[in-house]
Amino acid sequence: MKIKTKVIGVDITLNYTTCAVIDIRGTIWGKDSFAMTDYPDVNNFVSMLCERIVKLAEDHGGFENIRSVGVSAPSSNFKTGCVENASNLSWKGVVPLAAMLRDRLGVAVAVGNDAHVAALGERAYGSAHGMENFLVMTFTEGGVGSSLFLNGRVHLGTDGFSGEIGHTIVAENGRQCGCGHKGCLETYVSILGIVQNLRDLLEESDEPSMARNIENLNAQSLVLCCQQGDKLALEAVNRAGRILGRAVANYCSALNPEAVILSGDILKVIDWMLPVLRETVDENVFHNLRGRVRLLASLLEPEERTVLGAGALAWEVPEYSLFK
Ligand SMILES: [Zn+2]
């Protein structure tokens, strides 16, 4: 039997789906992507995805070389292989995505959510290489996800929903979160949360700020203000750094990881945030861990991070093939 040396990683986001042929070292051999807007119906989506995967496989030696497929999708559950009630995708209910793809492609398929996949990617090819215990926090524009990698494996939780650090409550009667609760971490420390910090500061103080002349403050204008050394913008970032620092300290006190890896949109402001973040972590973490918490930035390219992680996930499913 020929040893299969490649997998296919698929990254499904709200706007685009990307698939790539990846070898065991994490080298991407070929890549393809398509817009999600044309596929509100999941059956049409799966047909298009299979078409693209088959083409990619054929361009790289055929399915004789492809061991399995790993998919990152929002609200998906590795244990069931399903996308479950994704709030932002147009597919409703429980979609058995892994089974649908496996039936059509004839190879093993694993499905995981973006945080789960991020942890596998960081461990296989990124900042967590060789680590047994670490935490990855993934920042999107408005959200904060995380994955707990404990004792050499991803900790999924009883129902596969572990890692919702973004929805831990950090303020009593705080900001309204999309999840229905008030005071969730992500409403303060995601990029949009930091933009809101800046809006609050503009109201609270009379300090001059270039942000006062910007009509629609967004992530880009926040970064621009920080680059110009705007005091209030930097304070908005520091405010987030203190809140995030306490959250990280709490998780480290509970889990004692080797490192916390930060990835995604937070890296746009991390240079300004890092001193306060480190200081707050050390002030609040259990004393035996003080000075020992490693905060690392993800080393993976943002456009490749998830697809590489999905590739790493593909190696986790038992091999199955109709092509033997
Ligand atoms: Zn929430």
mmCIF file of C-alpha atoms and ligand atoms in Angstrom:
data_model
loop_
_atom_site.group_PDB
_atom_site.id
_atom_site.type_symbol
_atom_site.label_atom_id
_atom_site.label_comp_id
_atom_site.label_asym_id
_atom_site.label_seq_id
_atom_site.Cartn_x
_atom_site.Cartn_y
_atom_site.Cartn_z
ATOM 1 C CA MET A 1 0.000 0.000 0.000
ATOM 2 C CA LYS A 2 1.248 3.442 -0.887
ATOM 3 C CA ILE A 3 1.806 5.801 2.043
ATOM 4 C CA LYS A 4 -0.278 8.897 1.639
ATOM 5 C CA THR A 5 1.766 12.006 2.309
ATOM 6 C CA LYS A 6 -0.739 14.804 1.878
ATOM 7 C CA VAL A 7 -4.043 15.984 3.306
ATOM 8 C CA ILE A 8 -6.555 18.623 2.340
ATOM 9 C CA GLY A 9 -7.318 21.451 4.761
ATOM 10 C CA VAL A 10 -10.531 23.436 4.364
ATOM 11 C CA ASP A 11 -11.286 26.745 6.070
ATOM 12 C CA ILE A 12 -14.950 27.772 5.979
ATOM 13 C CA THR A 13 -15.562 31.354 7.073
ATOM 14 C CA LEU A 14 -18.578 33.591 6.684
ATOM 15 C CA ASN A 15 -17.228 35.132 3.481
ATOM 16 C CA TYR A 16 -14.877 32.647 1.884
ATOM 17 C CA THR A 17 -14.044 28.982 1.823
ATOM 18 C CA THR A 18 -10.418 28.110 1.193
ATOM 19 C CA CYS A 19 -9.029 24.644 0.543
ATOM 20 C CA ALA A 20 -5.393 23.611 0.293
ATOM 21 C CA VAL A 21 -3.265 20.537 -0.335
ATOM 22 C CA ILE A 22 -0.786 20.296 2.546
ATOM 23 C CA ASP A 23 1.996 17.853 3.328
ATOM 24 C CA ILE A 24 3.038 16.614 6.752
ATOM 25 C CA ARG A 25 5.599 19.414 7.158
ATOM 26 C CA GLY A 26 2.919 22.044 6.660
ATOM 27 C CA THR A 27 3.967 23.006 3.127
ATOM 28 C CA ILE A 28 1.029 24.175 1.064
ATOM 29 C CA TRP A 29 1.224 22.685 -2.419
ATOM 30 C CA GLY A 30 -1.870 24.223 -3.915
ATOM 31 C CA LYS A 31 -4.742 26.414 -2.827
ATOM 32 C CA ASP A 32 -8.180 27.428 -4.062
ATOM 33 C CA SER A 33 -10.993 29.524 -2.645
ATOM 34 C CA PHE A 34 -14.515 30.651 -3.442
ATOM 35 C CA ALA A 35 -17.007 33.180 -2.082
ATOM 36 C CA MET A 36 -19.748 31.933 0.224
ATOM 37 C CA THR A 37 -22.397 34.361 -1.001
ATOM 38 C CA ASP A 38 -23.412 32.098 -3.912
ATOM 39 C CA TYR A 39 -24.086 29.065 -1.686
ATOM 40 C CA PRO A 40 -26.790 29.783 0.893
ATOM 41 C CA ASP A 41 -28.000 26.196 0.447
ATOM 42 C CA VAL A 42 -25.736 23.675 2.132
ATOM 43 C CA ASN A 43 -26.179 20.992 -0.545
ATOM 44 C CA ASN A 44 -25.020 23.370 -3.254
ATOM 45 C CA PHE A 45 -22.155 24.414 -1.028
ATOM 46 C CA VAL A 46 -21.032 20.832 -0.450
ATOM 47 C CA SER A 47 -21.212 20.107 -4.204
ATOM 48 C CA MET A 48 -19.024 23.117 -4.980
ATOM 49 C CA LEU A 49 -16.566 22.306 -2.188
ATOM 50 C CA CYS A 50 -16.233 18.707 -3.416
ATOM 51 C CA GLU A 51 -15.687 19.918 -6.962
ATOM 52 C CA ARG A 52 -12.831 22.180 -5.800
ATOM 53 C CA ILE A 53 -11.305 19.477 -3.573
ATOM 54 C CA VAL A 54 -11.377 16.878 -6.360
ATOM 55 C CA LYS A 55 -9.712 19.344 -8.736
ATOM 56 C CA LEU A 56 -7.007 20.174 -6.179
ATOM 57 C CA ALA A 57 -6.413 16.477 -5.489
ATOM 58 C CA GLU A 58 -6.171 15.698 -9.205
ATOM 59 C CA ASP A 59 -3.685 18.519 -9.702
ATOM 60 C CA HIS A 60 -1.473 16.988 -6.987
ATOM 61 C CA GLY A 61 -1.235 13.330 -7.850
ATOM 62 C CA GLY A 62 -4.836 12.267 -7.222
ATOM 63 C CA PHE A 63 -6.534 10.749 -4.181
ATOM 64 C CA GLU A 64 -3.828 8.058 -4.009
ATOM 65 C CA ASN A 65 -1.769 10.778 -2.310
ATOM 66 C CA ILE A 66 -4.495 12.325 -0.156
ATOM 67 C CA ARG A 67 -4.913 10.718 3.236
ATOM 68 C CA SER A 68 -7.880 12.653 4.567
ATOM 69 C CA VAL A 69 -9.664 16.006 4.730
ATOM 70 C CA GLY A 70 -9.796 18.363 7.714
ATOM 71 C CA VAL A 71 -12.370 21.143 7.860
ATOM 72 C CA SER A 72 -12.549 24.227 10.045
ATOM 73 C CA ALA A 73 -16.082 25.600 10.238
ATOM 74 C CA PRO A 74 -17.898 27.940 12.633
ATOM 75 C CA SER A 75 -19.950 26.223 15.369
ATOM 76 C CA SER A 76 -18.753 22.799 14.346
ATOM 77 C CA ASN A 77 -18.284 19.879 16.638
ATOM 78 C CA PHE A 78 -15.388 17.458 16.194
ATOM 79 C CA LYS A 79 -17.194 14.770 18.174
ATOM 80 C CA THR A 80 -20.270 14.680 15.947
ATOM 81 C CA GLY A 81 -18.752 15.912 12.668
ATOM 82 C CA CYS A 82 -21.622 18.391 12.452
ATOM 83 C CA VAL A 83 -21.975 22.141 12.107
ATOM 84 C CA GLU A 84 -24.442 22.831 14.900
ATOM 85 C CA ASN A 85 -26.758 25.849 14.766
ATOM 86 C CA ALA A 86 -24.182 28.235 13.322
ATOM 87 C CA SER A 87 -25.547 31.663 14.160
ATOM 88 C CA ASN A 88 -23.813 33.464 11.307
ATOM 89 C CA LEU A 89 -23.976 30.945 8.447
ATOM 90 C CA SER A 90 -27.116 30.671 6.356
ATOM 91 C CA TRP A 91 -27.342 26.892 6.986
ATOM 92 C CA LYS A 92 -29.776 26.292 9.808
ATOM 93 C CA GLY A 93 -29.970 23.457 12.308
ATOM 94 C CA VAL A 94 -27.493 20.606 12.498
ATOM 95 C CA VAL A 95 -25.546 19.950 9.300
ATOM 96 C CA PRO A 96 -23.656 16.607 9.187
ATOM 97 C CA LEU A 97 -20.842 18.147 7.175
ATOM 98 C CA ALA A 98 -18.183 15.476 7.783
ATOM 99 C CA ALA A 99 -20.536 12.682 6.678
ATOM 100 C CA MET A 100 -21.704 14.618 3.625
ATOM 101 C CA LEU A 101 -18.126 15.220 2.479
ATOM 102 C CA ARG A 102 -16.962 11.706 3.281
ATOM 103 C CA ASP A 103 -19.828 10.176 1.282
ATOM 104 C CA ARG A 104 -18.990 12.246 -1.760
ATOM 105 C CA LEU A 105 -15.192 12.194 -1.584
ATOM 106 C CA GLY A 106 -14.632 8.654 -0.324
ATOM 107 C CA VAL A 107 -11.924 9.645 2.195
ATOM 108 C CA ALA A 108 -11.957 10.297 5.927
ATOM 109 C CA VAL A 109 -13.146 13.775 6.918
ATOM 110 C CA ALA A 110 -12.776 15.539 10.279
ATOM 111 C CA VAL A 111 -14.552 18.749 11.231
ATOM 112 C CA GLY A 112 -13.541 21.144 13.990
ATOM 113 C CA ASN A 113 -14.215 24.728 14.975
ATOM 114 C CA ASP A 114 -11.680 27.431 14.251
ATOM 115 C CA ALA A 115 -10.294 27.555 17.800
ATOM 116 C CA HIS A 116 -9.776 23.776 17.969
ATOM 117 C CA VAL A 117 -8.083 23.827 14.597
ATOM 118 C CA ALA A 118 -5.952 26.838 15.584
ATOM 119 C CA ALA A 119 -4.502 24.883 18.515
ATOM 120 C CA LEU A 120 -3.588 21.946 16.288
ATOM 121 C CA GLY A 121 -2.017 24.283 13.740
ATOM 122 C CA GLU A 122 0.031 26.114 16.375
ATOM 123 C CA ARG A 123 1.271 22.841 17.793
ATOM 124 C CA ALA A 124 2.123 21.254 14.464
ATOM 125 C CA TYR A 125 3.606 24.257 12.677
ATOM 126 C CA GLY A 126 3.565 27.338 14.917
ATOM 127 C CA SER A 127 4.420 28.870 18.290
ATOM 128 C CA ALA A 128 3.303 25.853 20.350
ATOM 129 C CA HIS A 129 5.575 23.383 18.590
ATOM 130 C CA GLY A 130 6.224 20.458 20.908
ATOM 131 C CA MET A 131 4.181 21.832 23.815
ATOM 132 C CA GLU A 132 1.888 19.598 25.880
ATOM 133 C CA ASN A 133 -0.107 22.307 27.689
ATOM 134 C CA PHE A 134 -1.034 25.616 26.149
ATOM 135 C CA LEU A 135 -3.856 27.994 25.475
ATOM 136 C CA VAL A 136 -4.528 29.622 22.114
ATOM 137 C CA MET A 137 -6.667 32.722 22.047
ATOM 138 C CA THR A 138 -7.992 33.663 18.625
ATOM 139 C CA PHE A 139 -9.222 37.201 18.145
ATOM 140 C CA THR A 140 -11.588 38.049 15.328
ATOM 141 C CA GLU A 141 -12.843 41.578 14.838
ATOM 142 C CA GLY A 142 -15.690 41.224 17.330
ATOM 143 C CA GLY A 143 -14.984 37.951 19.078
ATOM 144 C CA VAL A 144 -12.504 36.036 21.190
ATOM 145 C CA GLY A 145 -12.311 32.266 20.916
ATOM 146 C CA SER A 146 -9.873 29.948 22.566
ATOM 147 C CA SER A 147 -8.686 26.418 22.612
ATOM 148 C CA LEU A 148 -7.308 24.566 25.603
ATOM 149 C CA PHE A 149 -4.611 22.088 24.706
ATOM 150 C CA LEU A 150 -4.011 19.976 27.804
ATOM 151 C CA ASN A 151 -1.822 16.930 28.404
ATOM 152 C CA GLY A 152 -0.993 16.586 24.723
ATOM 153 C CA ARG A 153 -4.486 16.927 23.282
ATOM 154 C CA VAL A 154 -7.195 19.457 22.609
ATOM 155 C CA HIS A 155 -9.665 19.629 25.469
ATOM 156 C CA LEU A 156 -13.107 19.654 23.826
ATOM 157 C CA GLY A 157 -15.323 19.389 26.882
ATOM 158 C CA THR A 158 -18.301 17.094 27.428
ATOM 159 C CA ASP A 159 -20.286 18.507 24.525
ATOM 160 C CA GLY A 160 -17.427 19.894 22.489
ATOM 161 C CA PHE A 161 -18.071 23.488 23.541
ATOM 162 C CA SER A 162 -15.036 24.199 25.734
ATOM 163 C CA GLY A 163 -12.912 27.282 25.230
ATOM 164 C CA GLU A 164 -15.552 30.018 25.125
ATOM 165 C CA ILE A 165 -13.249 32.397 26.975
ATOM 166 C CA GLY A 166 -14.715 35.315 25.045
ATOM 167 C CA HIS A 167 -18.000 34.744 26.857
ATOM 168 C CA THR A 168 -16.624 34.609 30.364
ATOM 169 C CA ILE A 169 -18.050 37.508 32.353
ATOM 170 C CA VAL A 170 -15.550 40.192 33.329
ATOM 171 C CA ALA A 171 -17.881 43.032 34.373
ATOM 172 C CA GLU A 172 -21.042 43.155 36.396
ATOM 173 C CA ASN A 173 -23.888 44.533 34.331
ATOM 174 C CA GLY A 174 -21.342 45.342 31.616
ATOM 175 C CA ARG A 175 -21.571 45.732 27.871
ATOM 176 C CA GLN A 176 -24.242 43.818 25.991
ATOM 177 C CA CYS A 177 -22.766 40.813 24.171
ATOM 178 C CA GLY A 178 -24.161 39.118 21.046
ATOM 179 C CA CYS A 179 -24.593 35.925 23.103
ATOM 180 C CA GLY A 180 -27.294 37.555 25.225
ATOM 181 C CA HIS A 181 -25.204 38.111 28.343
ATOM 182 C CA LYS A 182 -23.721 41.319 29.637
ATOM 183 C CA GLY A 183 -20.062 41.947 30.449
ATOM 184 C CA CYS A 184 -18.439 39.229 28.323
ATOM 185 C CA LEU A 185 -14.664 39.468 27.853
ATOM 186 C CA GLU A 186 -14.921 39.842 24.073
ATOM 187 C CA THR A 187 -16.994 43.008 24.329
ATOM 188 C CA TYR A 188 -13.940 44.719 25.898
ATOM 189 C CA VAL A 189 -10.874 43.148 24.304
ATOM 190 C CA SER A 190 -11.777 42.257 20.706
ATOM 191 C CA ILE A 191 -10.798 44.998 18.261
ATOM 192 C CA LEU A 192 -14.381 46.270 18.165
ATOM 193 C CA GLY A 193 -14.371 46.152 21.963
ATOM 194 C CA ILE A 194 -11.225 48.308 22.025
ATOM 195 C CA VAL A 195 -12.858 50.732 19.593
ATOM 196 C CA GLN A 196 -15.743 50.940 22.076
ATOM 197 C CA ASN A 197 -13.216 51.582 24.880
ATOM 198 C CA LEU A 198 -11.986 54.521 22.831
ATOM 199 C CA ARG A 199 -15.525 55.847 22.340
ATOM 200 C CA ASP A 200 -16.073 55.604 26.102
ATOM 201 C CA LEU A 201 -12.814 57.463 26.791
ATOM 202 C CA LEU A 202 -13.723 60.215 24.333
ATOM 203 C CA GLU A 203 -16.891 60.761 26.326
ATOM 204 C CA GLU A 204 -15.296 60.439 29.750
ATOM 205 C CA SER A 205 -12.491 62.937 29.239
ATOM 206 C CA ASP A 206 -11.703 66.278 27.634
ATOM 207 C CA GLU A 207 -8.283 65.090 26.492
ATOM 208 C CA PRO A 208 -7.601 66.183 22.906
ATOM 209 C CA SER A 209 -7.559 63.228 20.527
ATOM 210 C CA MET A 210 -7.380 62.844 16.757
ATOM 211 C CA ALA A 211 -10.164 60.267 17.188
ATOM 212 C CA ARG A 212 -12.555 63.128 17.909
ATOM 213 C CA ASN A 213 -12.388 64.122 14.244
ATOM 214 C CA ILE A 214 -12.993 60.619 12.878
ATOM 215 C CA GLU A 215 -16.615 60.027 12.042
ATOM 216 C CA ASN A 216 -16.898 56.262 12.051
ATOM 217 C CA LEU A 217 -14.266 54.852 14.343
ATOM 218 C CA ASN A 218 -13.223 51.356 13.351
ATOM 219 C CA ALA A 219 -10.304 48.942 13.708
ATOM 220 C CA GLN A 220 -8.303 50.740 11.057
ATOM 221 C CA SER A 221 -8.722 54.191 12.551
ATOM 222 C CA LEU A 222 -7.867 52.825 16.007
ATOM 223 C CA VAL A 223 -4.556 51.461 14.692
ATOM 224 C CA LEU A 224 -3.887 54.738 12.873
ATOM 225 C CA CYS A 225 -4.450 56.737 16.080
ATOM 226 C CA CYS A 226 -2.110 54.422 18.015
ATOM 227 C CA GLN A 227 0.559 54.808 15.345
ATOM 228 C CA GLN A 228 0.334 58.570 15.782
ATOM 229 C CA GLY A 229 0.788 58.183 19.537
ATOM 230 C CA ASP A 230 -2.740 59.370 20.326
ATOM 231 C CA LYS A 231 -3.040 59.255 24.113
ATOM 232 C CA LEU A 232 -6.669 58.202 24.322
ATOM 233 C CA ALA A 233 -6.318 55.515 21.663
ATOM 234 C CA LEU A 234 -3.324 54.082 23.538
ATOM 235 C CA GLU A 235 -5.325 54.205 26.770
ATOM 236 C CA ALA A 236 -8.193 52.336 25.040
ATOM 237 C CA VAL A 237 -5.686 49.600 24.146
ATOM 238 C CA ASN A 238 -4.254 49.599 27.676
ATOM 239 C CA ARG A 239 -7.730 49.331 29.167
ATOM 240 C CA ALA A 240 -8.253 46.199 27.072
ATOM 241 C CA GLY A 241 -4.790 44.980 28.104
ATOM 242 C CA ARG A 242 -5.700 45.199 31.795
ATOM 243 C CA ILE A 243 -9.003 43.347 31.314
ATOM 244 C CA LEU A 244 -7.380 40.716 29.107
ATOM 245 C CA GLY A 245 -4.448 40.433 31.530
ATOM 246 C CA ARG A 246 -6.754 39.536 34.413
ATOM 247 C CA ALA A 247 -8.575 36.973 32.258
ATOM 248 C CA VAL A 248 -5.287 35.408 31.129
ATOM 249 C CA ALA A 249 -4.049 35.369 34.733
ATOM 250 C CA ASN A 250 -7.217 33.555 35.829
ATOM 251 C CA TYR A 251 -6.821 30.917 33.132
ATOM 252 C CA CYS A 252 -3.154 30.466 33.920
ATOM 253 C CA SER A 253 -3.854 30.110 37.642
ATOM 254 C CA ALA A 254 -6.446 27.450 36.822
ATOM 255 C CA LEU A 255 -4.547 25.549 34.118
ATOM 256 C CA ASN A 256 -0.823 26.336 34.508
ATOM 257 C CA PRO A 257 -0.070 26.183 30.759
ATOM 258 C CA GLU A 258 3.417 26.414 29.241
ATOM 259 C CA ALA A 259 2.293 29.375 27.156
ATOM 260 C CA VAL A 260 -0.621 31.477 26.018
ATOM 261 C CA ILE A 261 -0.580 32.083 22.275
ATOM 262 C CA LEU A 262 -2.332 35.153 20.935
ATOM 263 C CA SER A 263 -3.467 35.137 17.334
ATOM 264 C CA GLY A 264 -5.667 37.099 14.981
ATOM 265 C CA ASP A 265 -6.719 40.726 15.086
ATOM 266 C CA ILE A 266 -5.173 41.485 18.474
ATOM 267 C CA LEU A 267 -1.743 41.307 16.826
ATOM 268 C CA LYS A 268 -2.591 44.641 15.144
ATOM 269 C CA VAL A 269 -2.297 46.384 18.525
ATOM 270 C CA ILE A 270 -0.161 43.950 20.504
ATOM 271 C CA ASP A 271 2.998 46.093 20.456
ATOM 272 C CA TRP A 272 1.174 48.832 22.353
ATOM 273 C CA MET A 273 -0.716 46.451 24.614
ATOM 274 C CA LEU A 274 2.036 44.038 25.589
ATOM 275 C CA PRO A 275 3.726 45.954 28.467
ATOM 276 C CA VAL A 276 0.421 46.482 30.309
ATOM 277 C CA LEU A 277 -0.766 42.983 29.449
ATOM 278 C CA ARG A 278 2.378 41.350 30.888
ATOM 279 C CA GLU A 279 2.285 43.525 33.979
ATOM 280 C CA THR A 280 -1.398 42.747 34.642
ATOM 281 C CA VAL A 281 -0.908 39.011 34.127
ATOM 282 C CA ASP A 282 1.951 39.000 36.634
ATOM 283 C CA GLU A 283 0.058 41.108 39.140
ATOM 284 C CA ASN A 284 -2.943 38.796 39.101
ATOM 285 C CA VAL A 285 -1.644 35.290 38.485
ATOM 286 C CA PHE A 286 -1.110 32.896 41.410
ATOM 287 C CA HIS A 287 2.191 33.838 43.059
ATOM 288 C CA ASN A 288 4.027 30.631 42.180
ATOM 289 C CA LEU A 289 3.444 31.358 38.504
ATOM 290 C CA ARG A 290 4.482 35.008 38.622
ATOM 291 C CA GLY A 291 7.024 35.790 35.923
ATOM 292 C CA ARG A 292 6.550 32.342 34.404
ATOM 293 C CA VAL A 293 3.592 32.875 32.066
ATOM 294 C CA ARG A 294 4.812 32.991 28.478
ATOM 295 C CA LEU A 295 2.755 35.189 26.187
ATOM 296 C CA LEU A 296 3.532 34.376 22.560
ATOM 297 C CA ALA A 297 2.280 35.772 19.279
ATOM 298 C CA SER A 298 1.221 33.306 16.620
ATOM 299 C CA LEU A 299 3.965 32.807 14.035
ATOM 300 C CA LEU A 300 1.648 31.535 11.339
ATOM 301 C CA GLU A 301 0.577 33.739 8.460
ATOM 302 C CA PRO A 302 -3.005 34.924 9.098
ATOM 303 C CA GLU A 303 -4.239 33.742 5.695
ATOM 304 C CA GLU A 304 -2.698 30.298 6.144
ATOM 305 C CA ARG A 305 -3.172 29.712 9.869
ATOM 306 C CA THR A 306 -6.610 28.107 9.802
ATOM 307 C CA VAL A 307 -6.135 26.089 6.664
ATOM 308 C CA LEU A 308 -2.888 24.669 8.107
ATOM 309 C CA GLY A 309 -4.721 23.857 11.330
ATOM 310 C CA ALA A 310 -7.455 22.132 9.331
ATOM 311 C CA GLY A 311 -4.682 20.135 7.659
ATOM 312 C CA ALA A 312 -3.311 19.173 11.080
ATOM 313 C CA LEU A 313 -6.838 18.087 12.058
ATOM 314 C CA ALA A 314 -7.016 15.849 8.992
ATOM 315 C CA TRP A 315 -4.139 13.735 10.391
ATOM 316 C CA GLU A 316 -6.198 13.053 13.529
ATOM 317 C CA VAL A 317 -8.923 10.948 11.873
ATOM 318 C CA PRO A 318 -8.419 7.243 11.261
ATOM 319 C CA GLU A 319 -7.645 6.621 7.610
ATOM 320 C CA TYR A 320 -10.565 5.538 5.484
ATOM 321 C CA SER A 321 -10.630 5.257 1.745
ATOM 322 C CA LEU A 322 -12.682 3.922 -1.099
ATOM 323 C CA PHE A 323 -9.580 4.101 -3.270
ATOM 324 C CA LYS A 324 -7.571 1.223 -1.785
HETATM 325 ZN ZN ZN B 1 -21.029 36.750 25.350
#
